[in-house]
XYZ file of C-alpha atoms in Angstrom:
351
model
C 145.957 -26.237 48.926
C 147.673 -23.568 51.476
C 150.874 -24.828 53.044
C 150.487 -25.355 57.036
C 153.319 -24.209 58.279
C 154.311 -25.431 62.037
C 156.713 -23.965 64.527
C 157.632 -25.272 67.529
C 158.896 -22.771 70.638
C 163.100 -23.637 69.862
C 162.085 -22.676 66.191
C 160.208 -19.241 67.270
C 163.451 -18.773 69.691
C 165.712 -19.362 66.596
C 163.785 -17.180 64.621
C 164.302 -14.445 67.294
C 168.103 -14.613 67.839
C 168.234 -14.441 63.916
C 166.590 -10.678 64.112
C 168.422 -9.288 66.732
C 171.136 -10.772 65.186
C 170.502 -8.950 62.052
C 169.525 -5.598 63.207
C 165.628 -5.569 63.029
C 163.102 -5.322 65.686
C 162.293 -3.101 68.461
C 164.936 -3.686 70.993
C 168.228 -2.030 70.004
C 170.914 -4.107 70.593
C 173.249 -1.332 72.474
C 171.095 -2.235 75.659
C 172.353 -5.226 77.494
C 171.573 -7.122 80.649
C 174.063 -5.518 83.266
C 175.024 -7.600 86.816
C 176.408 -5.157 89.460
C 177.199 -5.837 93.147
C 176.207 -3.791 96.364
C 177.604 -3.944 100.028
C 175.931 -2.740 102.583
C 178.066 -1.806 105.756
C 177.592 -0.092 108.952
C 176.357 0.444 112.233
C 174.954 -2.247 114.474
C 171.139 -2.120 114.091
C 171.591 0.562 112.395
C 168.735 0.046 110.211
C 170.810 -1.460 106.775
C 168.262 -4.121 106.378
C 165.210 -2.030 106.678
C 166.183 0.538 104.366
C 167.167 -2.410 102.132
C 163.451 -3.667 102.250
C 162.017 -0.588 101.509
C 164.925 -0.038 98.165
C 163.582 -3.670 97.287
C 159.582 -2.969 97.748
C 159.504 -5.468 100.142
C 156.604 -5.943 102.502
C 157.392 -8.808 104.893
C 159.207 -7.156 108.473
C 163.338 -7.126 108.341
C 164.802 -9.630 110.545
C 168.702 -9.441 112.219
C 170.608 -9.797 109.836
C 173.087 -12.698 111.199
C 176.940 -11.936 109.784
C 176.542 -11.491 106.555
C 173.894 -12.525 104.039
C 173.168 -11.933 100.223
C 170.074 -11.355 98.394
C 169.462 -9.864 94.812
C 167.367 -7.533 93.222
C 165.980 -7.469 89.736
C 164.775 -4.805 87.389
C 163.078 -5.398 83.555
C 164.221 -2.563 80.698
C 163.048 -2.663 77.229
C 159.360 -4.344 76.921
C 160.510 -6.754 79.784
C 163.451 -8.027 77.915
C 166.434 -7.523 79.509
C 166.474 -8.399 83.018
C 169.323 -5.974 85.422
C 170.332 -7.725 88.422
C 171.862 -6.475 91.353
C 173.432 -8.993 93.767
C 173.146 -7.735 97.772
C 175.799 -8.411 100.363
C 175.033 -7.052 103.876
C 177.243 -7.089 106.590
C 176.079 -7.737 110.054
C 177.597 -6.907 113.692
C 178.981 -3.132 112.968
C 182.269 -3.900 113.044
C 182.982 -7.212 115.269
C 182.859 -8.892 111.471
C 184.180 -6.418 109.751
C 186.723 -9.036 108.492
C 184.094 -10.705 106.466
C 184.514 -8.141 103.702
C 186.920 -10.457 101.677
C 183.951 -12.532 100.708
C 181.861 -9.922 98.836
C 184.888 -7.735 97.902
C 186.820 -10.028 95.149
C 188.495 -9.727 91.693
C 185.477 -11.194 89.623
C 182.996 -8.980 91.051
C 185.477 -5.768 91.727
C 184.626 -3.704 88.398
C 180.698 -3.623 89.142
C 180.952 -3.137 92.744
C 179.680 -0.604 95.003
C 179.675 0.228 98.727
C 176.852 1.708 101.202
C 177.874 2.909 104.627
C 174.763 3.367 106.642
C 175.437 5.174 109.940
C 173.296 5.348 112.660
C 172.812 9.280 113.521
C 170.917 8.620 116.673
C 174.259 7.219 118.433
C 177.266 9.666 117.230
C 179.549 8.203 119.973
C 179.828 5.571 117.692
C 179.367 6.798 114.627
C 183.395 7.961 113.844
C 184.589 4.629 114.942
C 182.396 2.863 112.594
C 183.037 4.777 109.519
C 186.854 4.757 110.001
C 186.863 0.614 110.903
C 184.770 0.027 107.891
C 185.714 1.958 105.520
C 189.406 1.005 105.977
C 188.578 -2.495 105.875
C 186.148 -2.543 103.113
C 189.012 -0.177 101.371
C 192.282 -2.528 102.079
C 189.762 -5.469 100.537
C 188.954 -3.578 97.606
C 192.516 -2.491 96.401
C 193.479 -6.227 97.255
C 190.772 -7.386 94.782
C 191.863 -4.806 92.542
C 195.717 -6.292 92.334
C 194.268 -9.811 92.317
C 191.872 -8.415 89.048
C 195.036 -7.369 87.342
C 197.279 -10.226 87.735
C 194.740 -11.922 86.409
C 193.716 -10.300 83.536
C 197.242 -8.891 83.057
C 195.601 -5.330 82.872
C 197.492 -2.606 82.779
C 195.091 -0.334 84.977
C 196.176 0.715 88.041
C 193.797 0.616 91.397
C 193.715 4.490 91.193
C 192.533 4.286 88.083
C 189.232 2.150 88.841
C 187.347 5.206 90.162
C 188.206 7.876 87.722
C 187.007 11.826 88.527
C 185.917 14.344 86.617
C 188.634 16.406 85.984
C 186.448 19.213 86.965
C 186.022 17.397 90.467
C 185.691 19.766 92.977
C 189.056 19.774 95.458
C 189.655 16.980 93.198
C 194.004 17.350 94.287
C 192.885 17.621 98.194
C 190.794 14.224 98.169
C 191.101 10.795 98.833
C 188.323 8.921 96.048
C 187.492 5.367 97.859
C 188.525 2.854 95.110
C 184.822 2.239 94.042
C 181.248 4.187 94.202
C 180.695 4.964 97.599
C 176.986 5.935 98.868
C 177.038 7.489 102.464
C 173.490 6.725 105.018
C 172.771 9.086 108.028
C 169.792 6.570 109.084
C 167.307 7.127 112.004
C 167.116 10.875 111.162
C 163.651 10.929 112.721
C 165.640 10.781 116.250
C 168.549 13.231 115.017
C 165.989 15.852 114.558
C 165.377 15.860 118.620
C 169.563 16.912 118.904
C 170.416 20.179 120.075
C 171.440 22.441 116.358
C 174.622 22.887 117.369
C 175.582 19.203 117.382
C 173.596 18.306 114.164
C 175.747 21.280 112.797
C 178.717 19.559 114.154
C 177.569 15.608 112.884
C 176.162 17.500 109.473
C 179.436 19.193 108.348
C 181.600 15.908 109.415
C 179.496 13.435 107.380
C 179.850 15.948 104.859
C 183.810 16.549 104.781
C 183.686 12.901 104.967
C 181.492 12.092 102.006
C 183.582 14.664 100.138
C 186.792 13.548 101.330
C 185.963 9.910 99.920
C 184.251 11.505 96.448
C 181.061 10.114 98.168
C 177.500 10.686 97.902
C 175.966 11.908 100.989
C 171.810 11.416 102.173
C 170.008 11.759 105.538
C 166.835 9.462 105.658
C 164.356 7.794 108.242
C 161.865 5.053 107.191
C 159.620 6.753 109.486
C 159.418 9.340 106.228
C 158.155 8.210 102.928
C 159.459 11.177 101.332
C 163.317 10.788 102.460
C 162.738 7.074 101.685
C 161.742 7.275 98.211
C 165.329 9.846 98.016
C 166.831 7.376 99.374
C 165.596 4.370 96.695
C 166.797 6.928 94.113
C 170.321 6.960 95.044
C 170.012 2.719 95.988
C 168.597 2.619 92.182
C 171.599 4.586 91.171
C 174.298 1.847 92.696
C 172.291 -1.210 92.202
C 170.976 -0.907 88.684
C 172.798 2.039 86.883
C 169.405 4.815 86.993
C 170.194 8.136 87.070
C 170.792 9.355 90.805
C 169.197 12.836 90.180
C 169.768 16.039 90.794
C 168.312 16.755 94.029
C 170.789 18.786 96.513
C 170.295 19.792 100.503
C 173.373 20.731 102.689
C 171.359 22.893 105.219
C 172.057 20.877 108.801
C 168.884 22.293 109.785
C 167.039 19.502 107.214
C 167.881 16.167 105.770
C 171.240 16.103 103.411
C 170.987 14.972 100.369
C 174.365 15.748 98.409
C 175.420 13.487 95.458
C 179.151 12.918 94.628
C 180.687 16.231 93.448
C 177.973 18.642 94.520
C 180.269 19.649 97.875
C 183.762 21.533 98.283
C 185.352 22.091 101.370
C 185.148 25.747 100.973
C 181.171 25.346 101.386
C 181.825 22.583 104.303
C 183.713 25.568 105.953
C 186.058 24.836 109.141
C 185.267 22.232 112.205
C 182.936 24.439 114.163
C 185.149 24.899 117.330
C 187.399 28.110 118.517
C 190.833 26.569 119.658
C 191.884 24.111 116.594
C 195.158 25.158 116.501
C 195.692 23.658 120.354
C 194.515 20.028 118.452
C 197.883 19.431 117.480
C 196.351 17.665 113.755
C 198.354 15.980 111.055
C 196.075 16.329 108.275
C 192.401 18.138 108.060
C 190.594 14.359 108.546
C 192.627 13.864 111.318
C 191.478 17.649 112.389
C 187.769 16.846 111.930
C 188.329 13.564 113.900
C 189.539 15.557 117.223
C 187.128 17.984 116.788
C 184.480 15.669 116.450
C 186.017 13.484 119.614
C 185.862 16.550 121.740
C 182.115 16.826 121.602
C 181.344 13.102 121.152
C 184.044 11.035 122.972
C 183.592 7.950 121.238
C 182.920 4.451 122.790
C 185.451 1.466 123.342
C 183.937 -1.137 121.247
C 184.633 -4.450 122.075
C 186.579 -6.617 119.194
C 184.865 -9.798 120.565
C 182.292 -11.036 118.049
C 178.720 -10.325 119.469
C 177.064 -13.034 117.084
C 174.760 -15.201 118.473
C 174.897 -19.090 118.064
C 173.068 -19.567 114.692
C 171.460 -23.050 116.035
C 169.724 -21.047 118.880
C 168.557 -18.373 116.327
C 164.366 -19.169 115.647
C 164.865 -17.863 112.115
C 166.790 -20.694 111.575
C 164.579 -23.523 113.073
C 164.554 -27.176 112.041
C 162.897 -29.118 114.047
C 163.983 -32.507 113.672
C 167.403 -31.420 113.822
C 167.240 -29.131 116.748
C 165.918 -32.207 118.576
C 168.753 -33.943 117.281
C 171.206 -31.432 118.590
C 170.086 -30.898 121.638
C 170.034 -34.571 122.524
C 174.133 -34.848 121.476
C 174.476 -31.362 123.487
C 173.407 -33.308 126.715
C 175.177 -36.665 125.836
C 178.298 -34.058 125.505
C 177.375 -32.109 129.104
C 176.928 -36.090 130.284
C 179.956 -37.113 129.093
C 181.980 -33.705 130.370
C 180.566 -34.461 133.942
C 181.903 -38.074 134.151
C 184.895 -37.273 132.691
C 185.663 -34.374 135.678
C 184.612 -37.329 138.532
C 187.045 -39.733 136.553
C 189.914 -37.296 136.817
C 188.870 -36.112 140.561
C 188.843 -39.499 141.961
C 192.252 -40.415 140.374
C 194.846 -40.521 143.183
C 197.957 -38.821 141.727
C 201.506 -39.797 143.296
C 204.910 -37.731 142.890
């Protein structure tokens, strides 16, 4: 009489870690699981969480994002067995919050982390000011992480060392790498394309000596365009989950740019597009493209209050029962403020 042999699932899961263990089956064992981190700075309304919904396939409408909030994305490799995960920090408020960056930007997450600058092309009086505020905070964080990493691991690696170049780098001794991969987002170019061409020659080459300056990747995109959006998921892909980027590459001003890190050199950025640079009086070429850039876009004082909302008042956020709760203590507390101003008025105060 046959055996019956009976297996229950924690013997079939055995059974499995047993032949990857030893070699056999159809998944090679080189291919792991990989968790990577991606922050998402930029311009105020600038369109960060919209393009993020579109990288992510999703279909419900973006809503404000309210100072900073995390989500993840997945992706399956190998027959649906290993499972990539990206985890997704945006920052809200331009810069008002740009001191939030400590949260996303620490030691345990420093080695898998990347950064996405999305700049709102539709309003370049702001757009300098935002890239430099960011990017030097987001950059200040990151080395700090970096020391923190070391001290604790008692690694020998230096923060320079975390974003190593190609030898072959183009400019590679005239640059200044940002400590970890750095993707660069011209959003909203649907409304750049009304500009006059001389100042999307002038915003073009900037972003560009910028992006190159910081061994950055560089793309123009609109989610008015399915096409520029599906560049864009491409190079999000790239950060997030580790797919190749391509090899697509557009530096004509006169179209979208799409220029991956290491496909620009400043001798095919050229000059700042203005006669007189010598009168600019510059320390350094940034600081050259800064005043040059300046001169044509004088850009706006932006408050450092903090334009965020009162998260109770925010619909997004609604709970009922407790909003009725709140608002009852809120006029107990407006109650209590009034009597305690009579109190004080009617009190007859002697020398």
């Amino acid at each position: 009489m046959p055996k019956i042999i009976s297996e229950t699932l924690w013997e079939f899961a055995a059974a499995d870690v047993q032949q990857r263990q030893s070699g056999v089956g159809e998944e090679d064992r080189s291919i792991e699981p990989s968790e990577r981190t991606v922050f998402l700075i930029g311009s105020k309304a600038g369109g960060k969480t919209s393009i993020l919904y579109r990288c992510l396939d999703k279909d419900e409408p973006p809503r404000p994002t309210l100072a900073l909030e995390y989500s993840y994305g997945r992706r399956t490799r190998g027959h649906n067995t290993f499972k990539d995960i990206a985890h997704l920090w945006e920052l809200g408020g331009g810069i008002s919050l740009s001191d939030l960056v400590q949260i996303p930007i620490i030691p345990s997450s420093i080695r898998s982390l990347s950064v996405i600058l999305v700049l709102d092309l539709s309003k370049p009086s702001c757009l300098w000011g935002t890239m430099e505020r960011l990017l030097q905070a987001a950059q200040e964080q990151t080395k700090k992480a970096f020391h923190q990493a070391q001290q604790m691991s008692n690694s020998k690696q230096t923060v320079q060392q975390m974003h190593i170049l190609p030898k072959d780098y183009p400019d590679r001794e005239l640059i200044n790498p940002f400590p970890v991969p750095l993707l660069i987002i011209g959003s909203k170019y649907d409304m750049f394309q009304e500009f006059d061409s001389d100042k999307k020659k002038l915003i073009s080459k900037t972003l560009r000596f910028i992006a190159h300056y910081y061994a950055a990747s560089l793309i123009f995109t609109s989610i008015k365009s399915e096409s520029l959006m599906s560049k864009t998921k491409v190079f999000f892909s790239h950060f997030a989950f580790g797919v190749d980027k391509g090899k697509t590459v557009s530096t004509d001003s006169s179209k979208p740019l799409i220029i991956p890190a290491g496909a620009d050199s400043f001798s095919q950025i050229g000059t700042p597009p203005t006669s007189d640079v010598t009168s600019l009086h510059a320390k350094n070429p940034k600081d050259l493209w800064k005043k040059v850039y300046e001169c044509i876009f004088p850009q706006e004082t932006v408050s450092e209050q903090r334009e965020l909302k009162d998260p109770a008042k925010d619909p997004q956020y609604s709970e009922p029962q407790i909003d009725a709760m709140r608002a009852q203590k809120d006029q107990e507390l407006e109650q209590y403020k009034r009597n305690a101003a009579k109190s004080w008025k009617g009190l007859d105060l002697e020398s």
